[in-house]
Amino acid sequence: INAEYGGDLSVGMAGRDRRVLLLLLFHTTCVAAADIVDVFASFQGSISWPVPSSSRGNVSSTFGPRIRSSCGCYDFHRGVDIHSTVGQPVVASYNGTVVRIVNYTDGGLTVILEHAFPPSTTFGGRSTLDRWYTLYLHLEHPPVASLGDVVASGDQIARVGMTGSTSSPHLHHEVRVGTRCSLEYALQNPGSTCNTLGYDPHVHPMLVYPDLQGAGYGPSLSATANVTPTVDGIVRVSTIDTQPNLNKYQFQVLDCHGQLKKTHLLNLNLRTGFDPNTTAALDTPDTSKPYLNPISFGYTASTWAIDAVVPASWASPVVDGDRFLLVVTDVWGNSTSIEFSAGGQCAAVSSSSWRHVNFEFNLYF
């Protein structure tokens, strides 16, 4: 790019704007592979929030581990819930075609739109995709759109309802890439061609919507319990309620010399660290390794929070000077980190270093 355009045009640009520029430049010279993160960034000028009357602050449940209100139990939520009132308009998030209108037992009246990806779009380096889907659940009867309708971003397709299994009026909104069929469906129906990708297609819906920039929009990390040989380490992770967008949690254990002892990754979009083969397995966290312990969240809350837990049994043996690092990354690749220690001394550092230290540094941009 430097040689062809006489300089780095991305200098001074914010991270997301830089990714959009690079995507456009690549497509002017060749059809280069582009990850969905960059592709969705390029769509931003044409995206519509699906419930115009409810702001992003009305998200009552985000993507990933949560406490399900109906049972008070752990649940891996594969969409976002937007609180509203019955009858409020639901609009298309992006230009597309109505490919299915169906009544699900749990999801109620559902409208599914299909949208086009540009050539050579990839998902986490896994495959090349040509389409993506948005799903709108718990809708009021009858829908506004009809099967086969071609709709533009912002066109009304339905109304908020309470159909299916729900105790309050809201839109359950999903984004799926490559196919509309879940991995569980594909495994249970091996003769179906609906999902031949080999992975669960649901991704964090906030990836589609604008990355709110500036002070206060990045996540906050605070260690509430240090790891010891008998006590689990806990880091409280929270974001403002309009930006519940976290995706990756990288746990690391380092010795006092900085050598990596152990690592564990949880990636919500790619399901790394989770078992996506069945809903039951996905809804059962593996607590023998670092895991996420959700905190109840509702549309009236001003912050969203979850506890990242480092089991003492996984970190064992915990010795003086061990350091624990958690890197949290949102759907757009912005990262925030926290590091703390097990206490004690290390021969390679002074006695004042790494003794019950608990500090935070922010890489959010």
Short mmCIF file of C-alpha atoms in Angstrom, two decimals:
data_model
loop_
_atom_site.label_atom_id
_atom_site.label_comp_id
_atom_site.label_asym_id
_atom_site.label_seq_id
_atom_site.Cartn_x
_atom_site.Cartn_y
_atom_site.Cartn_z
CA ILE A 1 0.00 0.00 0.00
CA ASN A 2 2.82 2.42 0.84
CA ALA A 3 4.55 1.85 -2.50
CA GLU A 4 1.42 2.06 -4.59
CA TYR A 5 -0.19 5.03 -2.91
CA GLY A 6 2.90 7.03 -1.98
CA GLY A 7 2.54 6.83 1.78
CA ASP A 8 0.52 5.21 4.54
CA LEU A 9 -2.98 6.67 4.16
CA SER A 10 -4.06 5.05 7.43
CA VAL A 11 -1.80 7.19 9.64
CA GLY A 12 -3.86 9.07 12.21
CA MET A 13 -7.00 7.02 11.62
CA ALA A 14 -8.87 5.20 14.38
CA GLY A 15 -8.53 1.42 14.39
CA ARG A 16 -11.91 0.67 12.85
CA ASP A 17 -11.58 3.40 10.17
CA ARG A 18 -8.12 2.08 9.31
CA ARG A 19 -9.53 -1.42 8.80
CA VAL A 20 -12.23 -0.05 6.48
CA LEU A 21 -9.60 1.85 4.43
CA LEU A 22 -7.39 -1.21 4.12
CA LEU A 23 -10.36 -3.32 3.04
CA LEU A 24 -11.27 -0.81 0.30
CA LEU A 25 -7.69 -0.54 -0.91
CA PHE A 26 -7.32 -4.29 -1.15
CA HIS A 27 -10.49 -4.56 -3.19
CA THR A 28 -9.27 -1.94 -5.70
CA THR A 29 -6.21 -4.05 -6.58
CA CYS A 30 -7.36 -7.65 -6.11
CA VAL A 31 -10.00 -9.76 -4.46
CA ALA A 32 -8.25 -10.35 -1.15
CA ALA A 33 -9.67 -12.34 1.74
CA ALA A 34 -11.26 -10.14 4.39
CA ASP A 35 -12.50 -11.25 7.78
CA ILE A 36 -16.09 -10.51 8.77
CA VAL A 37 -14.85 -7.94 11.30
CA ASP A 38 -13.49 -5.78 8.48
CA VAL A 39 -16.46 -6.46 6.22
CA PHE A 40 -19.02 -5.45 8.84
CA ALA A 41 -16.96 -2.33 9.51
CA SER A 42 -17.38 -1.40 5.85
CA PHE A 43 -21.19 -1.77 6.17
CA GLN A 44 -21.55 0.77 8.97
CA GLY A 45 -23.05 3.55 6.90
CA SER A 46 -25.93 1.30 5.87
CA ILE A 47 -26.76 -0.46 9.16
CA SER A 48 -30.00 0.19 11.08
CA TRP A 49 -30.69 -0.64 14.75
CA PRO A 50 -33.52 -3.23 14.62
CA VAL A 51 -35.82 -1.57 17.18
CA PRO A 52 -35.65 2.18 16.46
CA SER A 53 -37.79 3.09 19.48
CA SER A 54 -35.42 1.29 21.90
CA SER A 55 -31.87 2.57 22.28
CA ARG A 56 -28.81 0.38 22.70
CA GLY A 57 -29.19 1.03 26.43
CA ASN A 58 -32.28 -1.20 26.30
CA VAL A 59 -30.26 -4.35 25.61
CA SER A 60 -31.42 -6.58 28.44
CA SER A 61 -29.27 -9.62 27.65
CA THR A 62 -26.13 -9.80 25.57
CA PHE A 63 -24.33 -12.51 23.60
CA GLY A 64 -22.51 -15.26 25.47
CA PRO A 65 -22.79 -16.55 29.05
CA ARG A 66 -25.67 -15.04 30.99
CA ILE A 67 -28.10 -15.76 33.81
CA ARG A 68 -31.37 -16.74 32.18
CA SER A 69 -34.21 -14.88 33.88
CA SER A 70 -36.75 -17.69 33.47
CA CYS A 71 -34.72 -20.18 35.55
CA GLY A 72 -31.90 -18.19 37.18
CA CYS A 73 -29.50 -20.60 35.49
CA TYR A 74 -26.37 -20.36 33.32
CA ASP A 75 -27.10 -20.06 29.60
CA PHE A 76 -24.93 -19.34 26.55
CA HIS A 77 -27.09 -16.75 24.79
CA ARG A 78 -26.55 -16.71 21.02
CA GLY A 79 -28.15 -13.34 20.39
CA VAL A 80 -29.04 -10.08 22.11
CA ASP A 81 -32.38 -9.19 23.70
CA ILE A 82 -33.69 -5.66 23.15
CA HIS A 83 -36.40 -4.63 25.61
CA SER A 84 -39.37 -2.80 24.13
CA THR A 85 -43.17 -2.68 24.17
CA VAL A 86 -45.60 -4.77 22.15
CA GLY A 87 -46.32 -3.33 18.74
CA GLN A 88 -43.15 -1.27 18.30
CA PRO A 89 -41.69 -1.46 14.76
CA VAL A 90 -38.91 -3.93 14.00
CA VAL A 91 -36.81 -3.00 10.98
CA ALA A 92 -34.29 -4.71 8.72
CA SER A 93 -30.72 -4.22 9.94
CA TYR A 94 -29.35 -4.28 6.40
CA ASN A 95 -30.45 -4.67 2.79
CA GLY A 96 -31.62 -8.23 2.20
CA THR A 97 -34.33 -10.71 1.31
CA VAL A 98 -36.94 -12.35 3.55
CA VAL A 99 -36.06 -16.04 3.21
CA ARG A 100 -38.11 -17.52 6.03
CA ILE A 101 -41.07 -16.71 8.26
CA VAL A 102 -41.66 -19.40 10.86
CA ASN A 103 -43.23 -20.04 14.27
CA TYR A 104 -40.82 -21.64 16.75
CA THR A 105 -41.96 -23.12 20.06
CA ASP A 106 -39.48 -21.05 22.07
CA GLY A 107 -38.71 -18.25 19.63
CA GLY A 108 -42.28 -17.53 18.56
CA LEU A 109 -42.94 -15.74 15.29
CA THR A 110 -39.57 -15.33 13.58
CA VAL A 111 -38.49 -13.47 10.44
CA ILE A 112 -35.15 -14.38 8.82
CA LEU A 113 -33.37 -12.12 6.33
CA GLU A 114 -30.52 -13.16 4.06
CA HIS A 115 -27.78 -10.63 3.20
CA ALA A 116 -24.85 -10.76 0.79
CA PHE A 117 -21.16 -10.71 1.71
CA PRO A 118 -18.59 -9.35 -0.75
CA PRO A 119 -16.35 -11.97 -2.42
CA SER A 120 -13.68 -13.69 -0.32
CA THR A 121 -15.22 -12.91 3.08
CA THR A 122 -13.86 -15.21 5.79
CA PHE A 123 -14.78 -16.02 9.38
CA GLY A 124 -11.83 -16.46 11.71
CA GLY A 125 -9.78 -17.90 8.85
CA ARG A 126 -12.14 -20.87 8.66
CA SER A 127 -13.89 -20.55 5.32
CA THR A 128 -15.02 -18.24 2.54
CA LEU A 129 -18.59 -17.05 2.95
CA ASP A 130 -21.01 -15.38 0.54
CA ARG A 131 -23.96 -14.64 2.83
CA TRP A 132 -25.09 -13.81 6.32
CA TYR A 133 -28.42 -13.75 8.13
CA THR A 134 -30.27 -11.65 10.66
CA LEU A 135 -33.02 -13.24 12.77
CA TYR A 136 -35.85 -11.45 14.60
CA LEU A 137 -37.75 -13.51 17.20
CA HIS A 138 -40.77 -13.22 19.56
CA LEU A 139 -42.60 -11.03 17.00
CA GLU A 140 -46.26 -10.02 17.10
CA HIS A 141 -48.61 -11.66 14.60
CA PRO A 142 -48.89 -11.03 11.70
CA PRO A 143 -45.49 -9.98 10.27
CA VAL A 144 -45.30 -6.84 8.13
CA ALA A 145 -42.98 -8.35 5.50
CA SER A 146 -43.81 -11.33 3.32
CA LEU A 147 -41.70 -14.28 2.22
CA GLY A 148 -39.52 -13.28 -0.74
CA ASP A 149 -39.70 -9.54 -0.08
CA VAL A 150 -36.55 -7.59 -0.93
CA VAL A 151 -36.06 -5.04 1.84
CA ALA A 152 -33.75 -2.13 2.44
CA SER A 153 -32.00 -1.29 5.68
CA GLY A 154 -34.52 0.42 7.97
CA ASP A 155 -37.63 -1.00 6.28
CA GLN A 156 -40.22 -2.28 8.75
CA ILE A 157 -40.53 -6.07 8.64
CA ALA A 158 -42.46 -6.82 11.84
CA ARG A 159 -43.54 -5.62 15.30
CA VAL A 160 -42.21 -6.42 18.77
CA GLY A 161 -44.28 -9.11 20.45
CA MET A 162 -44.32 -11.76 23.18
CA THR A 163 -44.77 -14.92 21.13
CA GLY A 164 -42.96 -18.12 22.07
CA SER A 165 -41.31 -18.56 25.47
CA THR A 166 -40.86 -15.11 26.97
CA SER A 167 -42.06 -13.27 30.05
CA SER A 168 -41.58 -9.72 28.75
CA PRO A 169 -41.89 -7.90 25.42
CA HIS A 170 -38.56 -7.83 23.61
CA LEU A 171 -36.81 -8.62 20.36
CA HIS A 172 -34.39 -11.53 20.41
CA HIS A 173 -31.96 -10.62 17.62
CA GLU A 174 -29.36 -12.92 16.08
CA VAL A 175 -26.66 -12.69 13.42
CA ARG A 176 -25.48 -15.88 11.69
CA VAL A 177 -22.75 -16.11 9.06
CA GLY A 178 -22.60 -18.52 6.13
CA THR A 179 -25.78 -20.42 7.02
CA ARG A 180 -28.93 -20.01 9.06
CA CYS A 181 -28.74 -23.55 10.53
CA SER A 182 -27.00 -24.29 13.83
CA LEU A 183 -24.22 -26.81 14.27
CA GLU A 184 -26.50 -28.85 16.52
CA TYR A 185 -29.08 -29.10 13.73
CA ALA A 186 -26.39 -30.18 11.25
CA LEU A 187 -25.11 -32.91 13.57
CA GLN A 188 -28.63 -34.18 14.24
CA ASN A 189 -29.52 -34.10 10.53
CA PRO A 190 -26.43 -35.40 8.68
CA GLY A 191 -28.32 -35.58 5.38
CA SER A 192 -29.13 -31.87 5.42
CA THR A 193 -27.09 -29.41 3.34
CA CYS A 194 -28.22 -26.42 5.39
CA ASN A 195 -24.98 -26.29 7.39
CA THR A 196 -21.93 -27.92 5.83
CA LEU A 197 -19.49 -25.46 7.43
CA GLY A 198 -18.69 -27.58 10.49
CA TYR A 199 -19.20 -24.80 13.04
CA ASP A 200 -21.93 -22.85 14.82
CA PRO A 201 -22.80 -19.78 12.69
CA HIS A 202 -24.08 -17.45 15.44
CA VAL A 203 -21.84 -14.42 16.04
CA HIS A 204 -22.11 -11.52 18.43
CA PRO A 205 -24.75 -9.17 16.95
CA MET A 206 -22.96 -6.09 18.29
CA LEU A 207 -20.27 -6.79 15.66
CA VAL A 208 -22.73 -5.47 13.07
CA TYR A 209 -23.50 -2.21 14.87
CA PRO A 210 -21.25 0.84 15.33
CA ASP A 211 -18.26 0.67 17.65
CA LEU A 212 -18.87 3.57 20.05
CA GLN A 213 -15.56 5.38 20.46
CA GLY A 214 -14.21 7.59 23.23
CA ALA A 215 -13.74 7.72 26.98
CA GLY A 216 -16.03 5.47 28.98
CA TYR A 217 -16.85 3.02 26.20
CA GLY A 218 -13.99 0.60 26.88
CA PRO A 219 -14.39 -2.21 29.43
CA SER A 220 -13.27 -1.95 33.03
CA LEU A 221 -11.30 -4.78 34.69
CA SER A 222 -10.82 -5.17 38.43
CA ALA A 223 -9.31 -8.12 40.31
CA THR A 224 -11.62 -8.94 43.22
CA ALA A 225 -9.75 -12.06 44.38
CA ASN A 226 -6.11 -13.02 43.82
CA VAL A 227 -5.26 -16.60 42.97
CA THR A 228 -3.77 -18.66 45.81
CA PRO A 229 -3.21 -22.41 46.12
CA THR A 230 -6.72 -22.69 47.58
CA VAL A 231 -8.62 -19.60 46.33
CA ASP A 232 -9.88 -18.98 42.81
CA GLY A 233 -8.85 -15.72 41.18
CA ILE A 234 -11.68 -13.47 40.02
CA VAL A 235 -11.62 -10.47 37.69
CA ARG A 236 -14.79 -8.41 37.41
CA VAL A 237 -15.22 -7.30 33.77
CA SER A 238 -17.79 -4.61 33.04
CA THR A 239 -18.84 -2.34 30.20
CA ILE A 240 -21.32 0.48 29.73
CA ASP A 241 -24.77 -0.90 28.92
CA THR A 242 -24.74 0.49 25.35
CA GLN A 243 -21.59 -1.49 24.48
CA PRO A 244 -21.94 -5.08 25.79
CA ASN A 245 -19.58 -6.32 23.10
CA LEU A 246 -16.79 -8.46 24.62
CA ASN A 247 -15.69 -11.54 22.70
CA LYS A 248 -12.30 -12.99 23.77
CA TYR A 249 -10.82 -13.75 27.19
CA GLN A 250 -7.15 -14.83 27.16
CA PHE A 251 -5.94 -16.18 30.52
CA GLN A 252 -2.21 -16.59 31.16
CA VAL A 253 -0.05 -17.70 34.08
CA LEU A 254 3.54 -16.41 34.03
CA ASP A 255 6.37 -17.14 36.41
CA CYS A 256 8.20 -14.24 38.02
CA HIS A 257 10.68 -14.20 35.12
CA GLY A 258 7.88 -13.71 32.61
CA GLN A 259 7.95 -17.27 31.25
CA LEU A 260 4.55 -18.61 30.20
CA LYS A 261 3.37 -21.49 32.40
CA LYS A 262 -0.24 -21.92 31.28
CA THR A 263 -2.74 -20.32 28.93
CA HIS A 264 -6.42 -20.71 28.16
CA LEU A 265 -8.60 -18.91 25.60
CA LEU A 266 -12.34 -18.32 25.56
CA ASN A 267 -13.59 -16.95 22.24
CA LEU A 268 -17.36 -16.46 22.13
CA ASN A 269 -17.70 -16.06 18.35
CA LEU A 270 -15.51 -19.05 17.48
CA ARG A 271 -16.70 -21.03 20.57
CA THR A 272 -13.08 -21.71 21.55
CA GLY A 273 -13.17 -23.12 25.07
CA PHE A 274 -16.83 -24.13 24.70
CA ASP A 275 -18.61 -27.22 23.38
CA PRO A 276 -21.02 -26.03 20.64
CA ASN A 277 -22.19 -29.47 19.50
CA THR A 278 -25.42 -29.25 21.49
CA THR A 279 -27.29 -26.49 23.30
CA ALA A 280 -27.05 -28.51 26.53
CA ALA A 281 -23.26 -28.76 26.23
CA LEU A 282 -22.91 -25.09 25.35
CA ASP A 283 -24.99 -24.21 28.40
CA THR A 284 -22.68 -26.21 30.70
CA PRO A 285 -19.45 -24.34 31.52
CA ASP A 286 -16.20 -26.26 32.08
CA THR A 287 -15.24 -24.96 35.52
CA SER A 288 -12.04 -27.03 35.67
CA LYS A 289 -10.43 -24.34 33.47
CA PRO A 290 -10.81 -20.55 33.45
CA TYR A 291 -14.45 -19.75 32.82
CA LEU A 292 -16.99 -16.92 32.81
CA ASN A 293 -19.46 -16.51 35.65
CA PRO A 294 -22.26 -14.19 34.43
CA ILE A 295 -23.98 -11.62 36.59
CA SER A 296 -27.69 -10.90 36.23
CA PHE A 297 -28.29 -8.04 33.80
CA GLY A 298 -31.43 -6.18 32.78
CA TYR A 299 -32.53 -3.33 30.56
CA THR A 300 -32.60 -0.92 33.51
CA ALA A 301 -28.94 -1.56 34.38
CA SER A 302 -26.37 1.06 33.40
CA THR A 303 -23.51 -1.45 33.19
CA TRP A 304 -23.05 -5.04 32.08
CA ALA A 305 -20.70 -7.24 34.10
CA ILE A 306 -19.28 -10.76 34.20
CA ASP A 307 -16.66 -12.45 36.38
CA ALA A 308 -13.67 -14.09 34.71
CA VAL A 309 -12.64 -16.90 37.07
CA VAL A 310 -9.19 -18.53 37.32
CA PRO A 311 -9.64 -21.81 39.24
CA ALA A 312 -6.88 -22.41 41.78
CA SER A 313 -6.84 -26.06 40.74
CA TRP A 314 -6.10 -25.08 37.11
CA ALA A 315 -3.39 -22.56 38.06
CA SER A 316 -1.75 -25.02 40.49
CA PRO A 317 0.97 -25.12 41.56
CA VAL A 318 0.74 -21.45 42.53
CA VAL A 319 4.11 -20.22 43.82
CA ASP A 320 5.45 -16.89 45.07
CA GLY A 321 5.99 -14.44 42.25
CA ASP A 322 3.55 -16.03 39.81
CA ARG A 323 1.77 -13.45 37.68
CA PHE A 324 -1.68 -13.73 36.19
CA LEU A 325 -2.66 -11.88 33.03
CA LEU A 326 -6.13 -11.49 31.56
CA VAL A 327 -6.54 -9.87 28.13
CA VAL A 328 -10.12 -9.05 27.17
CA THR A 329 -10.89 -8.22 23.54
CA ASP A 330 -14.14 -6.89 22.10
CA VAL A 331 -15.76 -7.95 18.83
CA TRP A 332 -13.78 -5.32 16.89
CA GLY A 333 -10.34 -6.26 18.22
CA ASN A 334 -9.90 -3.58 20.89
CA SER A 335 -8.12 -5.03 23.96
CA THR A 336 -7.90 -4.25 27.66
CA SER A 337 -5.64 -6.09 30.12
CA ILE A 338 -5.11 -6.60 33.81
CA GLU A 339 -2.21 -8.27 35.62
CA PHE A 340 -1.90 -9.31 39.25
CA SER A 341 0.29 -11.61 41.29
CA ALA A 342 0.15 -14.43 43.81
CA GLY A 343 2.36 -12.39 46.15
CA GLY A 344 5.72 -13.35 47.57
CA GLN A 345 9.16 -12.67 46.15
CA CYS A 346 11.13 -13.76 43.13
CA ALA A 347 14.91 -13.80 43.13
CA ALA A 348 14.96 -11.96 39.81
CA VAL A 349 13.02 -8.93 41.08
CA SER A 350 13.16 -6.65 44.11
CA SER A 351 11.17 -7.49 47.21
CA SER A 352 8.84 -4.56 46.54
CA SER A 353 7.81 -5.91 43.12
CA TRP A 354 4.87 -8.23 42.46
CA ARG A 355 3.82 -8.40 46.12
CA HIS A 356 0.00 -8.40 46.08
CA VAL A 357 0.15 -6.04 43.15
CA ASN A 358 -3.12 -5.33 41.42
CA PHE A 359 -3.01 -2.86 38.58
CA GLU A 360 -4.60 -2.26 35.23
CA PHE A 361 -3.48 -0.90 31.90
CA ASN A 362 -5.74 -0.04 29.00
CA LEU A 363 -5.06 -0.66 25.32
CA TYR A 364 -8.50 0.45 24.18
CA PHE A 365 -8.47 2.67 21.14
#
